[in-house]
Backbone as ProteinMPNN parsed JSONL, in Angstrom:
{"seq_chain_A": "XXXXXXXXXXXXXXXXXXXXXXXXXXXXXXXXXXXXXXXXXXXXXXXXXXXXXXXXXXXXXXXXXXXXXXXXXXXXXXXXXXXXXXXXXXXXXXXXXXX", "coords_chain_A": {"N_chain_A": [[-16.658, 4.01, -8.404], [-14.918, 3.105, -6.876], [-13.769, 5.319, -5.642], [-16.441, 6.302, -3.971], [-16.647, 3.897, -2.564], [-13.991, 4.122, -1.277], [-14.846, 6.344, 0.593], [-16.582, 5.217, 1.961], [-15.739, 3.713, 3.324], [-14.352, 5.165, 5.379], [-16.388, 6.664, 6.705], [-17.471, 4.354, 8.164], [-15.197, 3.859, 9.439], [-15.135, 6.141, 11.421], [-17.523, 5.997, 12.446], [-17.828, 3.205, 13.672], [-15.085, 2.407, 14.56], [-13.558, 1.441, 17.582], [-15.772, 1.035, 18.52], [-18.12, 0.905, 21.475], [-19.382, -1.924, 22.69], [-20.95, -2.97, 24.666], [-20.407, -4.742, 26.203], [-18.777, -5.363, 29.21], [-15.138, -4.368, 28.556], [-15.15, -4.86, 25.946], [-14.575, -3.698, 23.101], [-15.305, -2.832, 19.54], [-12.957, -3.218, 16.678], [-11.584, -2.344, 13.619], [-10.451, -3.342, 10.854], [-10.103, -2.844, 7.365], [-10.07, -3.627, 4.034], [-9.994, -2.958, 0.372], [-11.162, -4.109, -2.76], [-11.173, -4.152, -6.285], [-12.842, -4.066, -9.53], [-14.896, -6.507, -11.507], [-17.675, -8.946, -10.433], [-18.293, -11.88, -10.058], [-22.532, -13.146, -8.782], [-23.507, -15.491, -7.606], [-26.87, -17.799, -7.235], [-26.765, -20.669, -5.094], [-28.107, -23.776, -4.351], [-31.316, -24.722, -3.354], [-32.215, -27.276, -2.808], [-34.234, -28.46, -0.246], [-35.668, -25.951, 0.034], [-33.212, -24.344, 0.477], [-30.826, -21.921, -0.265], [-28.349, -20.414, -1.012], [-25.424, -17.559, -1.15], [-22.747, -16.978, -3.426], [-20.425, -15.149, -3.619], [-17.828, -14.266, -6.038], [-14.025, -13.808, -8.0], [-12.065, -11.619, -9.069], [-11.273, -9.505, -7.542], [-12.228, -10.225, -4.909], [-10.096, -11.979, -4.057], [-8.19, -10.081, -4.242], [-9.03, -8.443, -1.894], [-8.065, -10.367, -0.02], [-6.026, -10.273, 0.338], [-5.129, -7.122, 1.134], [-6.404, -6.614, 3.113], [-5.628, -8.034, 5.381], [-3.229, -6.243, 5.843], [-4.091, -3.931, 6.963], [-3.691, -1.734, 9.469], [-5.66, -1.842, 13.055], [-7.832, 0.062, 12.27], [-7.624, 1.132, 10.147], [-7.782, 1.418, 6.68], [-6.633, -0.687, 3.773], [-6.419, -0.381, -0.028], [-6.257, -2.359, -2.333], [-3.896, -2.682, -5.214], [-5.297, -2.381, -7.495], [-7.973, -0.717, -6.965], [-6.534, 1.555, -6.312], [-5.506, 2.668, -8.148], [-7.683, 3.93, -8.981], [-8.392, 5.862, -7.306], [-6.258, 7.521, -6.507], [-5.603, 9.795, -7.313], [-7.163, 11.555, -5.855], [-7.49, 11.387, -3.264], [-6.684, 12.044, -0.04], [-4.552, 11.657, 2.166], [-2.602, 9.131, 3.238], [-0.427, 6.497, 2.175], [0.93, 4.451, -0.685], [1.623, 0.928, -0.322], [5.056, -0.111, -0.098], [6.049, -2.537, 0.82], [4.565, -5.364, 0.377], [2.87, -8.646, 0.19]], "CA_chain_A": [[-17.026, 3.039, -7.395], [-13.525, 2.966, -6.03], [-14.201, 6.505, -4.502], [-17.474, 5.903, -2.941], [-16.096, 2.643, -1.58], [-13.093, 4.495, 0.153], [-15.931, 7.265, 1.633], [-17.588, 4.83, 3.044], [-14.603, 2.519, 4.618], [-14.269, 6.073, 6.063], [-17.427, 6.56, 7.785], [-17.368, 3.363, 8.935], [-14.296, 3.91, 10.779], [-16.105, 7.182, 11.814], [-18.347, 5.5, 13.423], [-17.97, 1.88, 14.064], [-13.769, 1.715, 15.528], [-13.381, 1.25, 18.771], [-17.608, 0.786, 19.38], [-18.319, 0.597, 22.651], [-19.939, -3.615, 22.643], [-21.874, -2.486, 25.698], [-20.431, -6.124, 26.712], [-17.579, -5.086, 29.887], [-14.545, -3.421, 28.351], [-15.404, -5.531, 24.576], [-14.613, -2.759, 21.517], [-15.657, -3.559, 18.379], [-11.961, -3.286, 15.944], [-11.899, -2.5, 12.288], [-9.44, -2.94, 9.729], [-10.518, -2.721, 5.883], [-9.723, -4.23, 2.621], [-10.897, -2.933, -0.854], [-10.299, -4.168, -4.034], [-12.065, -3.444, -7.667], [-13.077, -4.973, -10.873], [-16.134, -7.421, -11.663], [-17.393, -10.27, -9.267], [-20.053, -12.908, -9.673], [-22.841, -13.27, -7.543], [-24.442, -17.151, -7.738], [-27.455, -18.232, -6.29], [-27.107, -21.848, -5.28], [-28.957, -24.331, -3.326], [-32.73, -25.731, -3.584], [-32.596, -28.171, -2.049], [-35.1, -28.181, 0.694], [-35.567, -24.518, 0.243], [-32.297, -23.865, 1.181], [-30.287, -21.259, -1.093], [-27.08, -19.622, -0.533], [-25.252, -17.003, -2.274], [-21.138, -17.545, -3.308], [-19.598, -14.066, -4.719], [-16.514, -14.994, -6.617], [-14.293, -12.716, -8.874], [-10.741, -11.107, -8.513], [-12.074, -8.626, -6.385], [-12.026, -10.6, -3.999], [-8.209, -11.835, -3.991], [-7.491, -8.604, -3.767], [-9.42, -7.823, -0.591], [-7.695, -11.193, 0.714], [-4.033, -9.517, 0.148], [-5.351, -6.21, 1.611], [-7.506, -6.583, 4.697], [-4.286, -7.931, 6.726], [-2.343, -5.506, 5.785], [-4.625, -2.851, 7.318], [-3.593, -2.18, 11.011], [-6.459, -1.634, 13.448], [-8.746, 1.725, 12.244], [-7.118, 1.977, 8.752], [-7.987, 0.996, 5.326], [-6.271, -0.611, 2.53], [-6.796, -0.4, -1.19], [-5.664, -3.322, -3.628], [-3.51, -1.987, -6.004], [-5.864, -2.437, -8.696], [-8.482, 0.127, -6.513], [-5.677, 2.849, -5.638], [-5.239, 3.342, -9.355], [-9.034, 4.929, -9.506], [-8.57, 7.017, -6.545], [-4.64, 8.284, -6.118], [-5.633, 11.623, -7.355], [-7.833, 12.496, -5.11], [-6.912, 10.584, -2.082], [-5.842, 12.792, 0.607], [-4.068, 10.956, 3.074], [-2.356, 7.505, 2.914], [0.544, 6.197, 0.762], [1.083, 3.136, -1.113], [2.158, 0.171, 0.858], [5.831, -0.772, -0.456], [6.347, -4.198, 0.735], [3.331, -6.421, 0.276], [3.006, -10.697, 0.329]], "C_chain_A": [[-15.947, 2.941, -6.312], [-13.586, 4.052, -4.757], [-14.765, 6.464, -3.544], [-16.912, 4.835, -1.916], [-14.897, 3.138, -0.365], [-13.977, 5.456, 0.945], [-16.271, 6.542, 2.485], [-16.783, 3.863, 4.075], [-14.285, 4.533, 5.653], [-15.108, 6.392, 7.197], [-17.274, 5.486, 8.499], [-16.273, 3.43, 10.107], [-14.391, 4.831, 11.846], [-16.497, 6.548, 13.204], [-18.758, 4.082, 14.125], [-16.504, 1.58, 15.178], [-14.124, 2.239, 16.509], [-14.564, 1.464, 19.501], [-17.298, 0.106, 20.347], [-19.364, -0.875, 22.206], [-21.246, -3.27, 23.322], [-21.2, -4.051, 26.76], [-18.518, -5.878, 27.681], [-16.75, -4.142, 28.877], [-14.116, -3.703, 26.669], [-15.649, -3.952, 23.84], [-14.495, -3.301, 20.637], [-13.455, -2.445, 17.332], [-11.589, -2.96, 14.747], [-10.821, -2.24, 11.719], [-10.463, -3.548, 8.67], [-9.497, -3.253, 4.661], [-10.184, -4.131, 1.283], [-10.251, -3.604, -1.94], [-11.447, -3.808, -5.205], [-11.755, -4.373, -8.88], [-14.387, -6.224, -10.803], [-16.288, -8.602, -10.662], [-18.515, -10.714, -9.88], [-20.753, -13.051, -8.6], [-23.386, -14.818, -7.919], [-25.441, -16.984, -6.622], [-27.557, -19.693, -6.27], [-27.752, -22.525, -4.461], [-30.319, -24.646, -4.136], [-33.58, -26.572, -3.057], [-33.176, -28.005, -0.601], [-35.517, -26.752, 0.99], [-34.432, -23.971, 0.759], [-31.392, -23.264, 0.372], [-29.217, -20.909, -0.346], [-26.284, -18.676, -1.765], [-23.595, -17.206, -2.217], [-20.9, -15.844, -4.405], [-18.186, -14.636, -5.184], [-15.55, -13.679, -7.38], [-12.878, -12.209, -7.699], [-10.674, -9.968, -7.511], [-11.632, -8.932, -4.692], [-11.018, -11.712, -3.148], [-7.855, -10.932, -3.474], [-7.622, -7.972, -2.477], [-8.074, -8.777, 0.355], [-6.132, -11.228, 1.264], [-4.287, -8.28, 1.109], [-5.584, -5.601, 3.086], [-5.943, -6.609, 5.917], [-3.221, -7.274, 6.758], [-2.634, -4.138, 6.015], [-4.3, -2.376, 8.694], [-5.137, -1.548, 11.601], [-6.743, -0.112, 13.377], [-7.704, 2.001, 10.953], [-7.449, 1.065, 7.488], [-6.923, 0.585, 4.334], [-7.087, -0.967, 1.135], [-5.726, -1.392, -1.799], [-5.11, -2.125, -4.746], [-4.725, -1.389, -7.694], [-7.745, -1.23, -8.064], [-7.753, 1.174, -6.204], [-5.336, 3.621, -6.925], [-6.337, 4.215, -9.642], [-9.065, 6.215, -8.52], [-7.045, 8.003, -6.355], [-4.738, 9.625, -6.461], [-6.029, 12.573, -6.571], [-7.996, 11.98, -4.044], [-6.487, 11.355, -1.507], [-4.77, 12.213, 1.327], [-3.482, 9.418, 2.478], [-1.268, 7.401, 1.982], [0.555, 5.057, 0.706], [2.479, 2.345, -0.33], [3.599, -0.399, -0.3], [6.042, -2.098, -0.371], [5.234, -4.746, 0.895], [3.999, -8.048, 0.204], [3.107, -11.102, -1.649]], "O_chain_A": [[-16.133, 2.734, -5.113], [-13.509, 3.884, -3.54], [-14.276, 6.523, -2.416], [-16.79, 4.982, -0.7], [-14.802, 2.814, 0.819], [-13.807, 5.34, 2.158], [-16.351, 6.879, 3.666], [-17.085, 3.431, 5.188], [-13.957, 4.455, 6.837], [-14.74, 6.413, 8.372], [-16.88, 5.683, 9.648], [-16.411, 3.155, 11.299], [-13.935, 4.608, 12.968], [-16.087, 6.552, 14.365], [-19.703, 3.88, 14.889], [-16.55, 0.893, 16.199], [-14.824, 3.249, 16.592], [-14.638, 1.892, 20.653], [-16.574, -0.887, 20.414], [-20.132, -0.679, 21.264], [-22.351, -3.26, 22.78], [-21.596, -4.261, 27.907], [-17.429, -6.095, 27.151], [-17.362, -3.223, 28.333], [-13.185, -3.128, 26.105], [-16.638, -3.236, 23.996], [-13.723, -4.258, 20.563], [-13.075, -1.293, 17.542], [-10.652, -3.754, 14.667], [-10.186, -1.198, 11.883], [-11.336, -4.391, 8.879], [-8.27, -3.159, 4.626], [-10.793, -5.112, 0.856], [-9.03, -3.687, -2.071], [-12.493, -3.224, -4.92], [-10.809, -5.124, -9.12], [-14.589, -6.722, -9.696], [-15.325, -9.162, -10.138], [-19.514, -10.058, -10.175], [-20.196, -13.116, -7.504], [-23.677, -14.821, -9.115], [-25.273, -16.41, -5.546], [-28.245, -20.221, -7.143], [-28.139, -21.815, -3.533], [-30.359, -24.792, -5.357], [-34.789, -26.713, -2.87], [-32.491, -27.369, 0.201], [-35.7, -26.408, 2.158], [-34.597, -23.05, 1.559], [-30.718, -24.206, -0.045], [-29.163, -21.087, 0.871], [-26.411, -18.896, -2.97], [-23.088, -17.549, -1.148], [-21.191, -15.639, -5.583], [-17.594, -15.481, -4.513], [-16.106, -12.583, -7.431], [-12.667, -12.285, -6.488], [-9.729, -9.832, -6.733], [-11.078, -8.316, -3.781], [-11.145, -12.131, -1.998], [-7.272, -10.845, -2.393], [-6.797, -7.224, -1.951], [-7.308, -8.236, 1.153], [-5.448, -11.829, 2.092], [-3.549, -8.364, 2.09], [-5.188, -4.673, 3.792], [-5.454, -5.828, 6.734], [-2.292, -7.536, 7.522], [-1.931, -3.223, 5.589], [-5.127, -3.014, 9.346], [-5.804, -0.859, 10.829], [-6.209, 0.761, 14.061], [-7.071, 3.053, 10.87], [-7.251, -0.145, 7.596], [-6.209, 1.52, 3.972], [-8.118, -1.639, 1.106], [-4.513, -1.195, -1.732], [-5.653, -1.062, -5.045], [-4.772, -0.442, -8.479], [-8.596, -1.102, -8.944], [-8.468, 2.013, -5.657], [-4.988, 4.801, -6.958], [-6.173, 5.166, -10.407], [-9.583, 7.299, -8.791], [-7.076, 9.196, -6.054], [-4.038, 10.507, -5.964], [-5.696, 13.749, -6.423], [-9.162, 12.21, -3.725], [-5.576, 11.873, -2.154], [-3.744, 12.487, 0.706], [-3.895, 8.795, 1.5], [-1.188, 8.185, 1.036], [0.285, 4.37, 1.692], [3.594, 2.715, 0.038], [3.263, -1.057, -1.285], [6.209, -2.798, -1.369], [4.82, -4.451, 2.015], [5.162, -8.451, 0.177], [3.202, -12.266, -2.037]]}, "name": "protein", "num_of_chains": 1, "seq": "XXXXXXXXXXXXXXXXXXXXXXXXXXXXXXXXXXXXXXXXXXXXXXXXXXXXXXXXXXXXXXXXXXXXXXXXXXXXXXXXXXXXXXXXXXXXXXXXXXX"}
């Protein structure tokens, strides 16, 4: 999952950094944040037909450490995602100083 997940923060940067908006000289930006391991999804709400969904789940810590430590058009991996891919990772090295 770890794999796939960095492929596709790949494409994405492919084809989404520095999208033209169409709106004046507005480019769309992308930095990335993965992380790995189980999440909950909830569905809550009801009331008045009104649902919402809350993912939860260390997962998503990990992104919350990650993401800003991506600079614009690059990806990071949570430590706990870099352990599934480091073999076959071409590019990139592990970030020494983190928060």
């Amino acid at each position: 999952a770890c794999l796939r997940a960095s492929a596709c923060c790949i494409e994405i940067h492919k084809r989404l950094h520095n999208f033209d908006t169409g709106e004046g000289d507005v480019r769309l930006a992308l930095h990335i944040g993965v992380g790995a391991g189980p999440v909950t999804i909830l569905q809550v709400g009801g009331d008045q037909n009104r649902y919402e969904y809350v993912i939860a789940g260390q997962p998503l810590e990990q992104i919350a450490v990650a993401e800003p430590l991506a600079g614009s058009g690059e990806t990071v991996l949570a430590p706990q995602c870099w352990t599934h891919v480091k073999g076959t990772v071409i590019e990139g090295a592990p970030i020494e100083t983190h928060p």
